[in-house]
C-alpha cells in the first residue's frame, strides 16, 4: 500500500514542478503558495482531525477513503486547466494524504514491539523514499509521453489500486504490543 500510494504521490509531485509553470502558467510564488497551503492543511488535519476521525472510523476505512479521495483529486488534475482548479486539487490531496500516512504510521507502530517500532517506522518511510527514487525518472518519461492528463489518470488509477489492495488484504486492526 505504501509503495503504491508513495509512487502515485511522487509521480504527481515530481512532475508538477515542471508542469506548474509550463502547463498551468504558474509562477514561483504560486508554487510556493500551493506548497505552504498543503503544509498548513496537513498541520491542521494532523492536529485537530486525525484523532477524532480515528475514533469514529477504522484505520482501514481511513486509508481506503484517503486513497479514494486522492484518486478523485488526481482525476480532476488530469483535466485541470487553471490555477483555481489546481488549488482544488491541492486541497483534495492534502488532508487525505496526511490522514493516510499518519494512520499508516500508527498502524505500523502498533504492529511492532516497543523495541522495534523505530525500525518499522523507518522501513515504512524507506518504502516511500524508494518511490521517490523511481518516480522522477518514470514521471519524466510519462509526462513526455502522456502529458499532465496522463499523469493525473495514472496517479488516479494507482490510488484506486492501493485502495483495492487495502481492502483485499484487509490488515487486521492492530493492538499495541507489550515490550
PDB file of C-alpha atoms in Angstrom:
ATOM      1  CA  UNK A   1       0.000   0.000   0.000  1.00  0.00           C
ATOM      2  CA  UNK A   2       2.739   2.460   0.957  1.00  0.00           C
ATOM      3  CA  UNK A   3       4.731   1.763  -2.187  1.00  0.00           C
ATOM      4  CA  UNK A   4       1.704   2.218  -4.467  1.00  0.00           C
ATOM      5  CA  UNK A   5       0.455   5.400  -2.796  1.00  0.00           C
ATOM      6  CA  UNK A   6       4.022   6.670  -2.490  1.00  0.00           C
ATOM      7  CA  UNK A   7       4.598   6.131  -6.194  1.00  0.00           C
ATOM      8  CA  UNK A   8       1.379   7.954  -7.107  1.00  0.00           C
ATOM      9  CA  UNK A   9       2.211  10.873  -4.825  1.00  0.00           C
ATOM     10  CA  UNK A  10       5.798  11.115  -6.018  1.00  0.00           C
ATOM     11  CA  UNK A  11       4.788  10.887  -9.698  1.00  0.00           C
ATOM     12  CA  UNK A  12       2.404  13.784  -9.160  1.00  0.00           C
ATOM     13  CA  UNK A  13       4.745  15.971  -7.115  1.00  0.00           C
ATOM     14  CA  UNK A  14       7.858  15.339  -9.194  1.00  0.00           C
ATOM     15  CA  UNK A  15       6.112  16.184 -12.469  1.00  0.00           C
ATOM     16  CA  UNK A  16       4.027  19.064 -11.108  1.00  0.00           C
ATOM     17  CA  UNK A  17       7.173  21.088 -10.503  1.00  0.00           C
ATOM     18  CA  UNK A  18       7.691  21.283 -14.264  1.00  0.00           C
ATOM     19  CA  UNK A  19       4.025  21.218 -15.295  1.00  0.00           C
ATOM     20  CA  UNK A  20       3.068  24.074 -12.962  1.00  0.00           C
ATOM     21  CA  UNK A  21       4.964  26.779 -14.855  1.00  0.00           C
ATOM     22  CA  UNK A  22       4.652  25.292 -18.347  1.00  0.00           C
ATOM     23  CA  UNK A  23       1.156  23.818 -18.476  1.00  0.00           C
ATOM     24  CA  UNK A  24      -0.694  25.875 -15.872  1.00  0.00           C
ATOM     25  CA  UNK A  25       1.380  29.069 -16.246  1.00  0.00           C
ATOM     26  CA  UNK A  26       2.089  29.224 -12.512  1.00  0.00           C
ATOM     27  CA  UNK A  27       4.810  31.482 -11.184  1.00  0.00           C
ATOM     28  CA  UNK A  28       7.249  30.617  -8.405  1.00  0.00           C
ATOM     29  CA  UNK A  29       5.075  32.438  -5.861  1.00  0.00           C
ATOM     30  CA  UNK A  30       2.059  30.331  -6.931  1.00  0.00           C
ATOM     31  CA  UNK A  31       4.019  27.104  -6.455  1.00  0.00           C
ATOM     32  CA  UNK A  32       5.229  28.335  -3.076  1.00  0.00           C
ATOM     33  CA  UNK A  33       1.685  29.228  -2.037  1.00  0.00           C
ATOM     34  CA  UNK A  34       0.413  25.776  -3.010  1.00  0.00           C
ATOM     35  CA  UNK A  35       3.163  24.047  -1.002  1.00  0.00           C
ATOM     36  CA  UNK A  36       2.525  26.290   2.013  1.00  0.00           C
ATOM     37  CA  UNK A  37      -1.240  25.765   1.778  1.00  0.00           C
ATOM     38  CA  UNK A  38      -0.751  21.997   1.623  1.00  0.00           C
ATOM     39  CA  UNK A  39       1.525  22.061   4.673  1.00  0.00           C
ATOM     40  CA  UNK A  40      -0.938  24.220   6.634  1.00  0.00           C
ATOM     41  CA  UNK A  41      -3.802  21.856   5.769  1.00  0.00           C
ATOM     42  CA  UNK A  42      -1.655  18.928   6.900  1.00  0.00           C
ATOM     43  CA  UNK A  43      -0.822  20.689  10.150  1.00  0.00           C
ATOM     44  CA  UNK A  44      -4.498  21.378  10.823  1.00  0.00           C
ATOM     45  CA  UNK A  45      -5.559  17.842   9.843  1.00  0.00           C
ATOM     46  CA  UNK A  46      -2.904  16.155  11.991  1.00  0.00           C
ATOM     47  CA  UNK A  47      -3.524  18.466  14.962  1.00  0.00           C
ATOM     48  CA  UNK A  48      -7.310  18.576  15.070  1.00  0.00           C
ATOM     49  CA  UNK A  49      -8.904  15.924  12.866  1.00  0.00           C
ATOM     50  CA  UNK A  50      -6.896  12.698  12.831  1.00  0.00           C
ATOM     51  CA  UNK A  51      -7.718  11.762  16.436  1.00  0.00           C
ATOM     52  CA  UNK A  52     -11.496  12.207  16.132  1.00  0.00           C
ATOM     53  CA  UNK A  53     -11.542  10.545  12.702  1.00  0.00           C
ATOM     54  CA  UNK A  54      -9.613   7.544  14.033  1.00  0.00           C
ATOM     55  CA  UNK A  55     -12.075   7.231  16.922  1.00  0.00           C
ATOM     56  CA  UNK A  56     -15.036   7.301  14.517  1.00  0.00           C
ATOM     57  CA  UNK A  57     -13.647   5.095  11.728  1.00  0.00           C
ATOM     58  CA  UNK A  58     -11.422   2.065  11.465  1.00  0.00           C
ATOM     59  CA  UNK A  59      -7.869   2.571  10.319  1.00  0.00           C
ATOM     60  CA  UNK A  60      -8.644   0.531   7.204  1.00  0.00           C
ATOM     61  CA  UNK A  61     -11.527   2.896   6.417  1.00  0.00           C
ATOM     62  CA  UNK A  62      -9.265   5.915   6.810  1.00  0.00           C
ATOM     63  CA  UNK A  63      -6.551   4.663   4.459  1.00  0.00           C
ATOM     64  CA  UNK A  64      -9.095   3.401   1.909  1.00  0.00           C
ATOM     65  CA  UNK A  65     -11.137   6.616   1.944  1.00  0.00           C
ATOM     66  CA  UNK A  66      -7.932   8.660   1.806  1.00  0.00           C
ATOM     67  CA  UNK A  67      -6.740   6.784  -1.266  1.00  0.00           C
ATOM     68  CA  UNK A  68     -10.119   7.236  -2.964  1.00  0.00           C
ATOM     69  CA  UNK A  69     -10.187  10.989  -2.214  1.00  0.00           C
ATOM     70  CA  UNK A  70      -6.692  11.401  -3.638  1.00  0.00           C
ATOM     71  CA  UNK A  71      -7.741   9.319  -6.648  1.00  0.00           C
ATOM     72  CA  UNK A  72     -10.647  11.685  -7.319  1.00  0.00           C
ATOM     73  CA  UNK A  73      -8.276  14.652  -6.997  1.00  0.00           C
ATOM     74  CA  UNK A  74      -5.866  13.070  -9.483  1.00  0.00           C
ATOM     75  CA  UNK A  75      -8.669  12.540 -11.992  1.00  0.00           C
ATOM     76  CA  UNK A  76      -9.549  16.225 -11.562  1.00  0.00           C
ATOM     77  CA  UNK A  77      -5.868  17.094 -12.063  1.00  0.00           C
ATOM     78  CA  UNK A  78      -5.906  15.152 -15.335  1.00  0.00           C
ATOM     79  CA  UNK A  79      -8.391  17.663 -16.697  1.00  0.00           C
ATOM     80  CA  UNK A  80      -7.366  20.798 -14.782  1.00  0.00           C
ATOM     81  CA  UNK A  81      -6.568  23.827 -16.858  1.00  0.00           C
ATOM     82  CA  UNK A  82      -6.152  26.747 -14.463  1.00  0.00           C
ATOM     83  CA  UNK A  83      -4.849  27.882 -11.098  1.00  0.00           C
ATOM     84  CA  UNK A  84      -8.224  27.661  -9.325  1.00  0.00           C
ATOM     85  CA  UNK A  85      -8.583  24.026 -10.318  1.00  0.00           C
ATOM     86  CA  UNK A  86      -5.047  23.330  -9.080  1.00  0.00           C
ATOM     87  CA  UNK A  87      -5.973  24.897  -5.718  1.00  0.00           C
ATOM     88  CA  UNK A  88      -8.917  22.460  -5.501  1.00  0.00           C
ATOM     89  CA  UNK A  89      -6.603  19.553  -6.359  1.00  0.00           C
ATOM     90  CA  UNK A  90      -4.186  20.682  -3.637  1.00  0.00           C
ATOM     91  CA  UNK A  91      -6.947  20.856  -1.012  1.00  0.00           C
ATOM     92  CA  UNK A  92      -8.368  17.481  -2.058  1.00  0.00           C
ATOM     93  CA  UNK A  93      -4.960  15.797  -1.841  1.00  0.00           C
ATOM     94  CA  UNK A  94      -3.508  17.453   1.277  1.00  0.00           C
ATOM     95  CA  UNK A  95      -5.852  16.318   4.051  1.00  0.00           C
ATOM     96  CA  UNK A  96      -6.411  12.729   2.846  1.00  0.00           C
ATOM     97  CA  UNK A  97      -2.694  12.255   2.213  1.00  0.00           C
ATOM     98  CA  UNK A  98      -1.753  13.403   5.701  1.00  0.00           C
ATOM     99  CA  UNK A  99      -4.558  11.284   7.195  1.00  0.00           C
ATOM    100  CA  UNK A 100      -3.392   8.196   5.289  1.00  0.00           C
ATOM    101  CA  UNK A 101       0.261   8.494   6.206  1.00  0.00           C
ATOM    102  CA  UNK A 102      -0.410   9.378   9.852  1.00  0.00           C
ATOM    103  CA  UNK A 103      -2.770   6.402  10.139  1.00  0.00           C
ATOM    104  CA  UNK A 104      -0.304   4.092   8.396  1.00  0.00           C
ATOM    105  CA  UNK A 105       2.446   5.185  10.777  1.00  0.00           C
ATOM    106  CA  UNK A 106       0.109   4.460  13.678  1.00  0.00           C
ATOM    107  CA  UNK A 107      -0.688   1.025  12.251  1.00  0.00           C
ATOM    108  CA  UNK A 108       2.999   0.252  11.788  1.00  0.00           C
ATOM    109  CA  UNK A 109       3.873   1.403  15.290  1.00  0.00           C
ATOM    110  CA  UNK A 110       1.137  -0.721  16.851  1.00  0.00           C
ATOM    111  CA  UNK A 111       2.247  -3.782  14.903  1.00  0.00           C
ATOM    112  CA  UNK A 112       5.754  -3.806  16.380  1.00  0.00           C
ATOM    113  CA  UNK A 113       7.173  -4.290  19.824  1.00  0.00           C
ATOM    114  CA  UNK A 114       8.371  -1.120  21.514  1.00  0.00           C
ATOM    115  CA  UNK A 115      11.983  -2.058  20.797  1.00  0.00           C
ATOM    116  CA  UNK A 116      11.284  -2.448  17.082  1.00  0.00           C
ATOM    117  CA  UNK A 117       8.854   0.413  16.499  1.00  0.00           C
ATOM    118  CA  UNK A 118      11.532   2.813  15.205  1.00  0.00           C
ATOM    119  CA  UNK A 119      12.785   0.167  12.769  1.00  0.00           C
ATOM    120  CA  UNK A 120       9.264  -0.500  11.493  1.00  0.00           C
ATOM    121  CA  UNK A 121       8.540   3.215  11.055  1.00  0.00           C
ATOM    122  CA  UNK A 122      11.908   3.626   9.315  1.00  0.00           C
ATOM    123  CA  UNK A 123      11.103   0.813   6.892  1.00  0.00           C
ATOM    124  CA  UNK A 124       7.749   2.439   6.132  1.00  0.00           C
ATOM    125  CA  UNK A 125       9.464   5.734   5.346  1.00  0.00           C
ATOM    126  CA  UNK A 126      12.105   3.888   3.315  1.00  0.00           C
ATOM    127  CA  UNK A 127       9.347   2.372   1.183  1.00  0.00           C
ATOM    128  CA  UNK A 128       8.037   5.845   0.344  1.00  0.00           C
ATOM    129  CA  UNK A 129      11.599   7.025  -0.262  1.00  0.00           C
ATOM    130  CA  UNK A 130      12.064   4.204  -2.768  1.00  0.00           C
ATOM    131  CA  UNK A 131       9.094   5.588  -4.670  1.00  0.00           C
ATOM    132  CA  UNK A 132      10.810   8.988  -4.544  1.00  0.00           C
ATOM    133  CA  UNK A 133      13.857   7.497  -6.226  1.00  0.00           C
ATOM    134  CA  UNK A 134      11.883   5.907  -9.066  1.00  0.00           C
ATOM    135  CA  UNK A 135       9.151   8.473  -9.615  1.00  0.00           C
ATOM    136  CA  UNK A 136      11.107  11.416 -11.076  1.00  0.00           C
ATOM    137  CA  UNK A 137      12.582   9.289 -13.861  1.00  0.00           C
ATOM    138  CA  UNK A 138       9.361   7.390 -14.538  1.00  0.00           C
ATOM    139  CA  UNK A 139       7.371  10.613 -14.229  1.00  0.00           C
ATOM    140  CA  UNK A 140       9.632  12.410 -16.708  1.00  0.00           C
ATOM    141  CA  UNK A 141       9.050   9.665 -19.249  1.00  0.00           C
ATOM    142  CA  UNK A 142       5.291   9.582 -18.600  1.00  0.00           C
ATOM    143  CA  UNK A 143       4.790  13.344 -18.759  1.00  0.00           C
ATOM    144  CA  UNK A 144       6.689  13.475 -22.049  1.00  0.00           C
ATOM    145  CA  UNK A 145       4.644  10.596 -23.450  1.00  0.00           C
ATOM    146  CA  UNK A 146       1.194  11.398 -21.995  1.00  0.00           C
ATOM    147  CA  UNK A 147       1.263  14.933 -20.598  1.00  0.00           C
ATOM    148  CA  UNK A 148      -0.312  16.060 -17.344  1.00  0.00           C
ATOM    149  CA  UNK A 149      -3.549  14.360 -18.372  1.00  0.00           C
ATOM    150  CA  UNK A 150      -1.773  11.023 -18.410  1.00  0.00           C
ATOM    151  CA  UNK A 151      -0.016  11.694 -15.093  1.00  0.00           C
ATOM    152  CA  UNK A 152      -3.351  12.514 -13.443  1.00  0.00           C
ATOM    153  CA  UNK A 153      -5.036   9.411 -14.847  1.00  0.00           C
ATOM    154  CA  UNK A 154      -2.135   7.114 -13.945  1.00  0.00           C
ATOM    155  CA  UNK A 155      -1.930   8.505 -10.401  1.00  0.00           C
ATOM    156  CA  UNK A 156      -5.707   8.213 -10.020  1.00  0.00           C
ATOM    157  CA  UNK A 157      -5.617   4.579 -11.100  1.00  0.00           C
ATOM    158  CA  UNK A 158      -2.672   3.836  -8.772  1.00  0.00           C
ATOM    159  CA  UNK A 159      -4.651   5.213  -5.831  1.00  0.00           C
ATOM    160  CA  UNK A 160      -7.658   3.032  -6.742  1.00  0.00           C
ATOM    161  CA  UNK A 161      -5.321   0.027  -6.920  1.00  0.00           C
ATOM    162  CA  UNK A 162      -3.961   0.949  -3.462  1.00  0.00           C
ATOM    163  CA  UNK A 163      -7.486   1.217  -2.018  1.00  0.00           C
ATOM    164  CA  UNK A 164      -8.428  -2.137  -3.560  1.00  0.00           C
ATOM    165  CA  UNK A 165      -5.221  -3.696  -2.238  1.00  0.00           C
ATOM    166  CA  UNK A 166      -6.009  -2.459   1.276  1.00  0.00           C
ATOM    167  CA  UNK A 167      -9.493  -3.949   1.050  1.00  0.00           C
ATOM    168  CA  UNK A 168      -8.328  -7.274  -0.381  1.00  0.00           C
ATOM    169  CA  UNK A 169      -5.505  -7.758   2.100  1.00  0.00           C
ATOM    170  CA  UNK A 170      -7.602  -6.273   4.918  1.00  0.00           C
ATOM    171  CA  UNK A 171      -4.936  -5.660   7.527  1.00  0.00           C
ATOM    172  CA  UNK A 172      -6.366  -6.672  10.868  1.00  0.00           C
ATOM    173  CA  UNK A 173      -6.870  -3.977  13.481  1.00  0.00           C
ATOM    174  CA  UNK A 174      -3.673  -3.845  15.447  1.00  0.00           C
ATOM    175  CA  UNK A 175      -3.481  -3.538  19.204  1.00  0.00           C
ATOM    176  CA  UNK A 176      -0.371  -2.222  20.890  1.00  0.00           C
ATOM    177  CA  UNK A 177       2.064  -4.987  21.798  1.00  0.00           C
ATOM    178  CA  UNK A 178       3.740  -5.138  25.124  1.00  0.00           C
ATOM    179  CA  UNK A 179       7.525  -4.559  25.194  1.00  0.00           C
TER     180      UNK A 179
END
